[in-house]
Short mmCIF file of C-alpha atoms in Angstrom, two decimals:
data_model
loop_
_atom_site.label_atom_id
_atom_site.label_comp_id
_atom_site.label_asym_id
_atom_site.label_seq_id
_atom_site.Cartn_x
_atom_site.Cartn_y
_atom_site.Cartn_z
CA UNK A 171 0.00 0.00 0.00
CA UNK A 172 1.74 3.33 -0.76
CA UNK A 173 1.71 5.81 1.70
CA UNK A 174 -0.66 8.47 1.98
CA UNK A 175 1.33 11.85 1.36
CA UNK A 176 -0.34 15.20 2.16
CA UNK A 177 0.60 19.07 2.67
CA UNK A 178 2.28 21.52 -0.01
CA UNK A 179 5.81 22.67 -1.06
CA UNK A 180 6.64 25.87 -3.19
CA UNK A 181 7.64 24.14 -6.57
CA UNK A 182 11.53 25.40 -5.86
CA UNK A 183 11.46 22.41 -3.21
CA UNK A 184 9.81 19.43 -5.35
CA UNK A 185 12.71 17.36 -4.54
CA UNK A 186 12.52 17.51 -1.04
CA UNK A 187 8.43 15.77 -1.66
CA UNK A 188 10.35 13.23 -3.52
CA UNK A 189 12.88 12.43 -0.73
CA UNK A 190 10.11 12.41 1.49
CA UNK A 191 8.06 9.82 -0.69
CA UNK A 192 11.50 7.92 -1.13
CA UNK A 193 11.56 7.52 2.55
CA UNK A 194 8.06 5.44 2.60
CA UNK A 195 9.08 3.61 -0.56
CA UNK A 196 12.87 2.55 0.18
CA UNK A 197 13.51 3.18 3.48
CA UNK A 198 10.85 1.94 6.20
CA UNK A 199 8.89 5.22 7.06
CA UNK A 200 6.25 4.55 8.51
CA UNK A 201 4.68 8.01 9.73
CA UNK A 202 6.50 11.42 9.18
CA UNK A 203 6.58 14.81 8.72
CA UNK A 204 9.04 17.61 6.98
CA UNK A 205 8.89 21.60 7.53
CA UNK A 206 11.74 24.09 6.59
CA UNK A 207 11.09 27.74 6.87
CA UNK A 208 13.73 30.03 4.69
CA UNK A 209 14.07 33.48 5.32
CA UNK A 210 11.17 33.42 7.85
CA UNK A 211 8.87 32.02 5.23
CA UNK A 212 7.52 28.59 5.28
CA UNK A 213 8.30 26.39 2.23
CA UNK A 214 7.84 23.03 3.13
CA UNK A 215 5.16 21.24 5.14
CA UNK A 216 5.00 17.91 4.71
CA UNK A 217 3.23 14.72 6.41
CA UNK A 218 2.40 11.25 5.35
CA UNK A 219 2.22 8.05 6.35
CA UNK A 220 0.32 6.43 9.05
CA UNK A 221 -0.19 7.01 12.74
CA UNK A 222 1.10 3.26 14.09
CA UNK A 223 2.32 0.14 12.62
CA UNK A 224 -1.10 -1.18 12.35
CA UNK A 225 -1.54 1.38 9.41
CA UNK A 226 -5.47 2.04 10.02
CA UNK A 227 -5.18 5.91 10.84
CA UNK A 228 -3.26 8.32 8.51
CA UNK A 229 -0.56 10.84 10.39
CA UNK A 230 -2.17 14.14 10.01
CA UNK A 231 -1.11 17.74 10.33
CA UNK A 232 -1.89 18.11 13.97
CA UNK A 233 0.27 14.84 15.00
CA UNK A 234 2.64 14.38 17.78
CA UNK A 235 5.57 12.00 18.42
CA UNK A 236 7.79 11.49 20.89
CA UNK A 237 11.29 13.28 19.59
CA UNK A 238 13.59 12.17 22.35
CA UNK A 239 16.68 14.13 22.11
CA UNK A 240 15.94 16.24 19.66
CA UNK A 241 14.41 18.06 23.02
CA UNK A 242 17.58 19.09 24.19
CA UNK A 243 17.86 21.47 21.33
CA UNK A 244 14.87 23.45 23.26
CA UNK A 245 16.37 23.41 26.54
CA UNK A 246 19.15 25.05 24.82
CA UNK A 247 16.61 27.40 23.76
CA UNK A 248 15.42 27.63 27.25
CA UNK A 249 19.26 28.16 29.03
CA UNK A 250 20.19 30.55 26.37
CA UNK A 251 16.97 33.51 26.24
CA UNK A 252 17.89 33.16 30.55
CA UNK A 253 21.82 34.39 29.71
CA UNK A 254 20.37 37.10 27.10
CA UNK A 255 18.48 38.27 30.05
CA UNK A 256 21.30 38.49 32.33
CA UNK A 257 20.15 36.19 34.82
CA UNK A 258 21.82 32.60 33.32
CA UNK A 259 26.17 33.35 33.37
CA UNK A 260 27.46 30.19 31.71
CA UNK A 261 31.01 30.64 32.90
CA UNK A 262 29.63 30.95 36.88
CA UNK A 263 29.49 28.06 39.20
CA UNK A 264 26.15 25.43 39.15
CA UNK A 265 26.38 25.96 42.56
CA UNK A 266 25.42 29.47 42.54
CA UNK A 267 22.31 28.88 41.24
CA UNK A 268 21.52 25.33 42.76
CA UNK A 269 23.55 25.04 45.89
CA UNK A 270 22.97 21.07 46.70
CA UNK A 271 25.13 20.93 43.56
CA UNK A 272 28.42 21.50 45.45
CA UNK A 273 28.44 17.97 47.09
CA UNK A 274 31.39 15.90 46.23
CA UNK A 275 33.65 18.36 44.88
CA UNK A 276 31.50 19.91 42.34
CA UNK A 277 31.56 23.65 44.20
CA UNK A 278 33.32 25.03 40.82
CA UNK A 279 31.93 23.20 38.04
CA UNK A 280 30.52 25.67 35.44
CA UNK A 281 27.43 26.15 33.90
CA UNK A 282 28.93 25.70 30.84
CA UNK A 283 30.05 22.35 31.15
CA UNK A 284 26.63 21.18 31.67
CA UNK A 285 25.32 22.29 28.19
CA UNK A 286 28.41 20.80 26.29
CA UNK A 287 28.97 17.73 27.86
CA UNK A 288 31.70 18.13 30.29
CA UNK A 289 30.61 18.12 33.17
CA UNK A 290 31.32 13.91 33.75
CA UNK A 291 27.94 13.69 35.00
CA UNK A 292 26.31 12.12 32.45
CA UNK A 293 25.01 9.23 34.05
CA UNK A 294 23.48 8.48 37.67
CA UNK A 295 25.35 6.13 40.17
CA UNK A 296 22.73 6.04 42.74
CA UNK A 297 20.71 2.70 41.87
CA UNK A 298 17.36 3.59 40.27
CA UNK A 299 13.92 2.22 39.03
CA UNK A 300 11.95 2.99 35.98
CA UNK A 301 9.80 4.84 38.32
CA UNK A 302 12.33 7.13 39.82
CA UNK A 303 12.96 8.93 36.51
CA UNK A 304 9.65 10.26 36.45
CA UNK A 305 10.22 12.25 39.59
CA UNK A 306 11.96 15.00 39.66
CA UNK A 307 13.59 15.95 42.84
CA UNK A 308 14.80 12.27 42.79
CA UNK A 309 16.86 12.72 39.79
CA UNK A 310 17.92 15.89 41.03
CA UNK A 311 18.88 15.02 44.24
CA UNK A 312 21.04 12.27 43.11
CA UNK A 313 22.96 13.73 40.74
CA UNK A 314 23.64 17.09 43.24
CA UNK A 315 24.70 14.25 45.74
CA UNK A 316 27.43 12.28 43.67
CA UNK A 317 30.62 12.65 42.08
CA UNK A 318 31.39 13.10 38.40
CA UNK A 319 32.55 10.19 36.42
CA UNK A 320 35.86 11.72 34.84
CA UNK A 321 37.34 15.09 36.25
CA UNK A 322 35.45 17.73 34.60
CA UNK A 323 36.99 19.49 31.80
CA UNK A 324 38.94 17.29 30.73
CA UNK A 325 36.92 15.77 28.20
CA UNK A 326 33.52 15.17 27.19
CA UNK A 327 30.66 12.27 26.79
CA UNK A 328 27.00 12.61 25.45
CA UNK A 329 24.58 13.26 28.73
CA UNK A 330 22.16 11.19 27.32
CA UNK A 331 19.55 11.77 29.99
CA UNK A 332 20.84 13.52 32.60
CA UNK A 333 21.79 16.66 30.32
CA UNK A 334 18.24 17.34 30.73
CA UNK A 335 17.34 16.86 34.76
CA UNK A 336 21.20 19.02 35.11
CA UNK A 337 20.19 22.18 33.42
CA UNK A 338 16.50 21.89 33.82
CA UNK A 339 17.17 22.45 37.42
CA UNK A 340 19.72 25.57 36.95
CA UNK A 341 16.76 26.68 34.40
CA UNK A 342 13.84 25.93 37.43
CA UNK A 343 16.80 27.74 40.23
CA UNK A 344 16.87 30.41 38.66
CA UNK A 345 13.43 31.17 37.07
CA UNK A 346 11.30 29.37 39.12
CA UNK A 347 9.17 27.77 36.79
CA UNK A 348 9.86 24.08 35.45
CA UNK A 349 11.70 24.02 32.25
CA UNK A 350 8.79 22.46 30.81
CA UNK A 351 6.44 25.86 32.02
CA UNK A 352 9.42 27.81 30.84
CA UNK A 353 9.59 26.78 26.96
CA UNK A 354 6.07 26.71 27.05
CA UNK A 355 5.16 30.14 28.14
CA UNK A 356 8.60 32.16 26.68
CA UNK A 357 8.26 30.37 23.75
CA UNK A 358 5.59 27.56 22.75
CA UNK A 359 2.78 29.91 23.61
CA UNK A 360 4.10 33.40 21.45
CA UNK A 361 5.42 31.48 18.47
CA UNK A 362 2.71 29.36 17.82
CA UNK A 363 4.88 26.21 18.40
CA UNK A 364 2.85 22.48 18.76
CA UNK A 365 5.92 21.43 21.25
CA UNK A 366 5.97 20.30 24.53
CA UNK A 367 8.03 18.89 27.42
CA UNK A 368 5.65 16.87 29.57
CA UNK A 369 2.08 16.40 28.27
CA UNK A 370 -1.39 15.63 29.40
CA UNK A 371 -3.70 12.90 28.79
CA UNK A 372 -5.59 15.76 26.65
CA UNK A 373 -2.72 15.05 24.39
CA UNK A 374 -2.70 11.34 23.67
CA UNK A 375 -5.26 11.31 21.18
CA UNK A 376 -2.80 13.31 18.74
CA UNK A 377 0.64 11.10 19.96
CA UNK A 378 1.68 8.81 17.59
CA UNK A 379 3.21 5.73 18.34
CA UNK A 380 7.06 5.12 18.50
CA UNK A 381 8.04 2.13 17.17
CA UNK A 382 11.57 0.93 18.17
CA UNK A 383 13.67 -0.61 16.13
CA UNK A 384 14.03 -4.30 15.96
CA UNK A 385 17.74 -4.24 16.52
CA UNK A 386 19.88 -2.10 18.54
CA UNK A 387 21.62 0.91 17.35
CA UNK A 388 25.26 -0.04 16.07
CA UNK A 389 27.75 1.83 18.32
CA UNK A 390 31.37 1.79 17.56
CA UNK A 391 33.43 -0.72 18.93
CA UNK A 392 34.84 2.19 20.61
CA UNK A 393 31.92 3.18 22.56
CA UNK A 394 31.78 2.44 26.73
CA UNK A 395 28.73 0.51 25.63
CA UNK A 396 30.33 -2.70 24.82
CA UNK A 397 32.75 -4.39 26.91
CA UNK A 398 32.08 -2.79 30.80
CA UNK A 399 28.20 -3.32 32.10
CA UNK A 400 29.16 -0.46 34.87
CA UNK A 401 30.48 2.23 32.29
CA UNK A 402 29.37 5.62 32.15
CA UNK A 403 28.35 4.58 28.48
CA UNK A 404 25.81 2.30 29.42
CA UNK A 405 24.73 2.95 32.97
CA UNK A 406 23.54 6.28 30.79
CA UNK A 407 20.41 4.47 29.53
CA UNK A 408 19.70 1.58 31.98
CA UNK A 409 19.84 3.30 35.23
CA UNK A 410 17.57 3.40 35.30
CA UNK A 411 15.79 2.05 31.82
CA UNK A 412 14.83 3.88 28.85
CA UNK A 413 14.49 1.77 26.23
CA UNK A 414 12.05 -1.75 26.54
CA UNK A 415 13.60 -3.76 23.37
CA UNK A 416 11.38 -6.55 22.49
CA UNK A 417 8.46 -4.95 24.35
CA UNK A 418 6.29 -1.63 24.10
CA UNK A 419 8.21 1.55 24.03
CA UNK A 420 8.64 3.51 27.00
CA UNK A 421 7.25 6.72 24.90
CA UNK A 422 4.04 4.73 25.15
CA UNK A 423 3.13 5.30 29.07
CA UNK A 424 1.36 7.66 30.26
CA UNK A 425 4.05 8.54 33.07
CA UNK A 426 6.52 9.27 30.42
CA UNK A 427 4.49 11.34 28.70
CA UNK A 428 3.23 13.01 31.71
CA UNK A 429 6.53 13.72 33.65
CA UNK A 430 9.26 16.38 32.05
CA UNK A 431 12.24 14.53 31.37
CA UNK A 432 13.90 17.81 29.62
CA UNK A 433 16.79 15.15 27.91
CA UNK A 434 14.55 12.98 25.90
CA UNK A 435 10.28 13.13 26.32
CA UNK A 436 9.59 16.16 24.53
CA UNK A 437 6.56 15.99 21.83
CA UNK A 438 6.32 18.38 18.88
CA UNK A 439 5.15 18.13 15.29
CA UNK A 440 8.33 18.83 12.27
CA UNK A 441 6.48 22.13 11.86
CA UNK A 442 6.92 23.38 15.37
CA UNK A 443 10.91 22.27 15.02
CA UNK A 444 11.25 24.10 11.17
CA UNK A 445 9.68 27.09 12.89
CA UNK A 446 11.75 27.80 16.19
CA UNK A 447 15.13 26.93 14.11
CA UNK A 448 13.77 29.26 11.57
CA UNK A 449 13.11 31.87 13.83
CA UNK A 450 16.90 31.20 14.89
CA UNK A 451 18.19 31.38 11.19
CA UNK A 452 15.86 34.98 10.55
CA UNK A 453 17.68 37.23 12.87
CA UNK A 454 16.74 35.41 16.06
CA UNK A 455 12.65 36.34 15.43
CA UNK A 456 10.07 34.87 13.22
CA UNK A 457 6.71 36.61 12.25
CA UNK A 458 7.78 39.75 14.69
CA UNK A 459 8.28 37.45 17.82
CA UNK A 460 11.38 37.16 19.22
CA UNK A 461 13.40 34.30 19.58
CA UNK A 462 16.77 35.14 21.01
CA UNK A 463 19.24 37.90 19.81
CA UNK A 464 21.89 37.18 17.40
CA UNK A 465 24.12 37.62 19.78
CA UNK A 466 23.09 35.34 21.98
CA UNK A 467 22.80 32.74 19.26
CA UNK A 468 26.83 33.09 17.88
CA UNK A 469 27.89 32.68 21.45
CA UNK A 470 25.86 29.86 21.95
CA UNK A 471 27.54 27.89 18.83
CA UNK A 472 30.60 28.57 19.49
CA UNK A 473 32.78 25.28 19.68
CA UNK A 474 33.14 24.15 23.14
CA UNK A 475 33.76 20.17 22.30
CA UNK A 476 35.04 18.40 19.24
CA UNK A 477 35.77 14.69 18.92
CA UNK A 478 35.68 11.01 20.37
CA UNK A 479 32.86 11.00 22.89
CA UNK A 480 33.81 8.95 26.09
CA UNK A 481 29.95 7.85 25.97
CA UNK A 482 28.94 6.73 22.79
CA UNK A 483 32.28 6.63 20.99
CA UNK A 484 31.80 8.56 17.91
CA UNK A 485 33.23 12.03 17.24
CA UNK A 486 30.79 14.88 18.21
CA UNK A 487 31.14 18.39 18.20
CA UNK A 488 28.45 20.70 20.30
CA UNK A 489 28.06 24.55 21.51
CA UNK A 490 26.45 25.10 24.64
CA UNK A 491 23.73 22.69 24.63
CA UNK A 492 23.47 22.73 20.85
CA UNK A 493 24.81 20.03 18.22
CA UNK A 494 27.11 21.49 15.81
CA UNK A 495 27.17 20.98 12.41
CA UNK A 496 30.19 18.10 11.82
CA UNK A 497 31.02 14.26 10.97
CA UNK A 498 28.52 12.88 12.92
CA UNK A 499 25.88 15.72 12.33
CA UNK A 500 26.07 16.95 8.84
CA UNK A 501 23.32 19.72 8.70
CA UNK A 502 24.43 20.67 5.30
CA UNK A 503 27.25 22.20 3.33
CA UNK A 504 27.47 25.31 5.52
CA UNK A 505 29.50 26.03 8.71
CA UNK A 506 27.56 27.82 10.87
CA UNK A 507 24.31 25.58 11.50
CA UNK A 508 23.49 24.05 14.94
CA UNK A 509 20.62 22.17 16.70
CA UNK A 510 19.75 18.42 17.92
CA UNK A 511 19.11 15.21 16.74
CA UNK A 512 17.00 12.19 18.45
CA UNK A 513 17.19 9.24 19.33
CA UNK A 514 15.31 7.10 15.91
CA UNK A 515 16.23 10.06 13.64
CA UNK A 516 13.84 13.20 14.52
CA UNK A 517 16.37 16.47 13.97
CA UNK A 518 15.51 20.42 14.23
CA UNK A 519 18.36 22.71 13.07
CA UNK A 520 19.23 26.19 11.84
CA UNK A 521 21.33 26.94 9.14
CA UNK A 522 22.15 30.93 9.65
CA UNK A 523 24.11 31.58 6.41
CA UNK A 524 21.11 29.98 4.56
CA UNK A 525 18.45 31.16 6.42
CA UNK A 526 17.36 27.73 6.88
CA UNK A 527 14.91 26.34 10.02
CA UNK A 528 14.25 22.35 9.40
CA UNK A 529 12.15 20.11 11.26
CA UNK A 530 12.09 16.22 10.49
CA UNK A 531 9.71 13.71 12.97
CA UNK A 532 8.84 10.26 12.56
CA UNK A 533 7.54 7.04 14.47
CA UNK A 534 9.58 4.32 13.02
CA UNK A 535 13.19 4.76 15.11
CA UNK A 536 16.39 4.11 13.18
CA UNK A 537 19.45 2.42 14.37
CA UNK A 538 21.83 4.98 13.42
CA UNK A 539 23.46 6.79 16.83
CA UNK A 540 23.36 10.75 14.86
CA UNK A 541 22.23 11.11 11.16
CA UNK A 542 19.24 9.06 10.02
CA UNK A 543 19.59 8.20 6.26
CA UNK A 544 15.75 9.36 6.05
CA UNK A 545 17.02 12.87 7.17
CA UNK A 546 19.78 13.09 5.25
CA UNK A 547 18.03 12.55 1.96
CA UNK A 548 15.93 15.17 2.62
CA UNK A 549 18.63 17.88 3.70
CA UNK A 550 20.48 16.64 0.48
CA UNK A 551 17.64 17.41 -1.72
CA UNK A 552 17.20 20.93 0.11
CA UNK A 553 19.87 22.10 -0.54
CA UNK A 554 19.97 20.90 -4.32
CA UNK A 555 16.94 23.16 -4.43
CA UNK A 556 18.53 26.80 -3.09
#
């Protein structure tokens, strides 16, 4: 059965439609969507596809899916309009802002090492449940309590979860809102933006299904995640558990979807992910809304890491809290684009000497660690079309 394709493209992107009906035809799509904004201006928006495996109900305009990390590209969002306002100084101490943090040596860890993965904290030694990472002051509390797992600084590894619970907390310190409340009244709420970081049961109607992949995602040999059960690598994603292979996927409960888990449960449409990034890429506003200065947005990509990651053993390159443009995440041919993949393949990023915001979701996870061929397709084909 071919897959149902809807929405509209100006006629200078026609290849991009036929790298997104490429996707259903050659390489497992299930349901998806595609949005790029250029300039401000939308030019793609793009769905097809259906809602779950079972194929009954089409993906629609108004659907949701879990995007996993893609969601710590709007934390970074978050962290970053808090530093244009003064209140957020990257280069102070966590524990200015979130005291508990000084435990076990931590007292002069900077902000900044949190959003570029630094810090050595990117897993949790206290022994958790499944349960436990749906509350919040319990994954706070234990990773103010414990020591880092290399001495900060010197090197980095992909905070795979806790990236999320670490500067959600400065974010809540500081503002006093949740980072979820945050994005969703500074930013959500005056762009227009279907996004969100914890959702209600109002929501599930419109969440589509993730469907995990039947194998698990090929990390280099390199990687802590083969060889030592108790490295950093892989303590990152079962302690405690975020992925159920062989069973349901965690993105289907309710107390995932309920909870803020600022690293990983976040639930937006492509659209909402073209539009922020293209806000980013228009002189940091879109539609006479701001988004952050310019400013702000060249000193939050400048280079802070580049190269083997001590997690998940491929070279990565990141800003403060964003992903860089580079070998593992090629957003096209130019130099100055950031933003985030997820886990599966879902990607928002800004391309600022194009003028580029993309947005790319999907329910049928990938294997690849970064760059989903089903993404890269479609960034090819954009930029065939400038």
């Amino acid at each position: 059965m071919a897959a149902p394709i809807h929405g509209w493209n100006d006629p200078q992107f026609d290849a991009v439609r036929s790298a997104f009906e490429s996707n259903f035809a050659e390489r497992n799509e299930v349901g998806a969507a595609v949005s790029i904004y250029l300039h401000g201006e939308p030019v793609v928006d793009l769905w097809g596809g259906w809602y779950a495996p079972d194929r009954e109900r089409e993906w629609d305009r108004n659907t949701l899916v879990n995007i996993y990390s893609s969601t710590k590209g709007l934390v970074a969002f978050c962290a970053h309009r808090l530093v244009e306002e003064g209140r957020l100084n990257v280069n102070a101490p966590v524990a200015e802002y979130w005291p508990e943090f000084a435990a076990a040596g931590k007292q002069d860890m900077p902000v900044r090492w949190l959003l570029c993965h630094k810090s050595g904290m990117a897993a949790v030694k206290r022994e958790l449940v499944t349960e436990d990472m749906f509350n919040w002051e319990t994954m706070t509390s234990a990773l103010a309590e414990q020591e880092p797992w290399w001495t900060p600084g010197e090197k980095h590894g992909y905070h795979a979860m806790t990236f999320g619970w670490l500067v959600g907390e400065v974010i809540r310190r500081i503002d006093g809102r949740s980072v979820g409340a945050y994005f969703r009244e500074e930013f959500a709420a005056p762009l227009g933006l279907d996004a969100h970081i914890g959702t209600g049961p109002e929501f599930d109607a419109r969440i589509s299904t993730v469907i995990e992949p039947q194998i698990a995602a090929e990390f280099p040999p390199t990687s802590d995640l083969f060889g030592d059960p108790d490295s950093v690598g892989i303590v990152a994603v079962i302690n405690p558990p975020v992925f159920n292979p062989g069973g349901p996927a965690m993105a289907s409960r309710r107390d995932w979807r309920a909870a803020e888990i600022p690293a990983a449960n976040g639930h937006a449409t492509a659209h909402a992910l073209a539009r922020i990034y293209g806000g980013a890429a228009n002189g940091g506003q879109i539609d006479g809304v701001h988004v952050l200065d310019p400013e702000t947005i060249e000193r939050g990509i400048e280079e802070q890491t580049n190269g083997p990651d001590t997690c998940i053993g491929i070279n990565t390159r990141f800003g403060l809290g964003w992903a860089l443009t580079g070998e593992s995440t090629p957003y096209g041919p130019n130099p100055r684009a950031f933003g985030h993949p997820g886990a599966g393949g879902s990607l928002g990023y800004a391309d600022l000497d194009a003028g580029i915001g993309f947005g790319y979701a999907m329910n049928q996870m990938g294997t690849e660690v970064a760059h989903d061929p089903r993404c890269a397709v479609l960034i090819d084909a954009l930029y065939r079309s400038l």
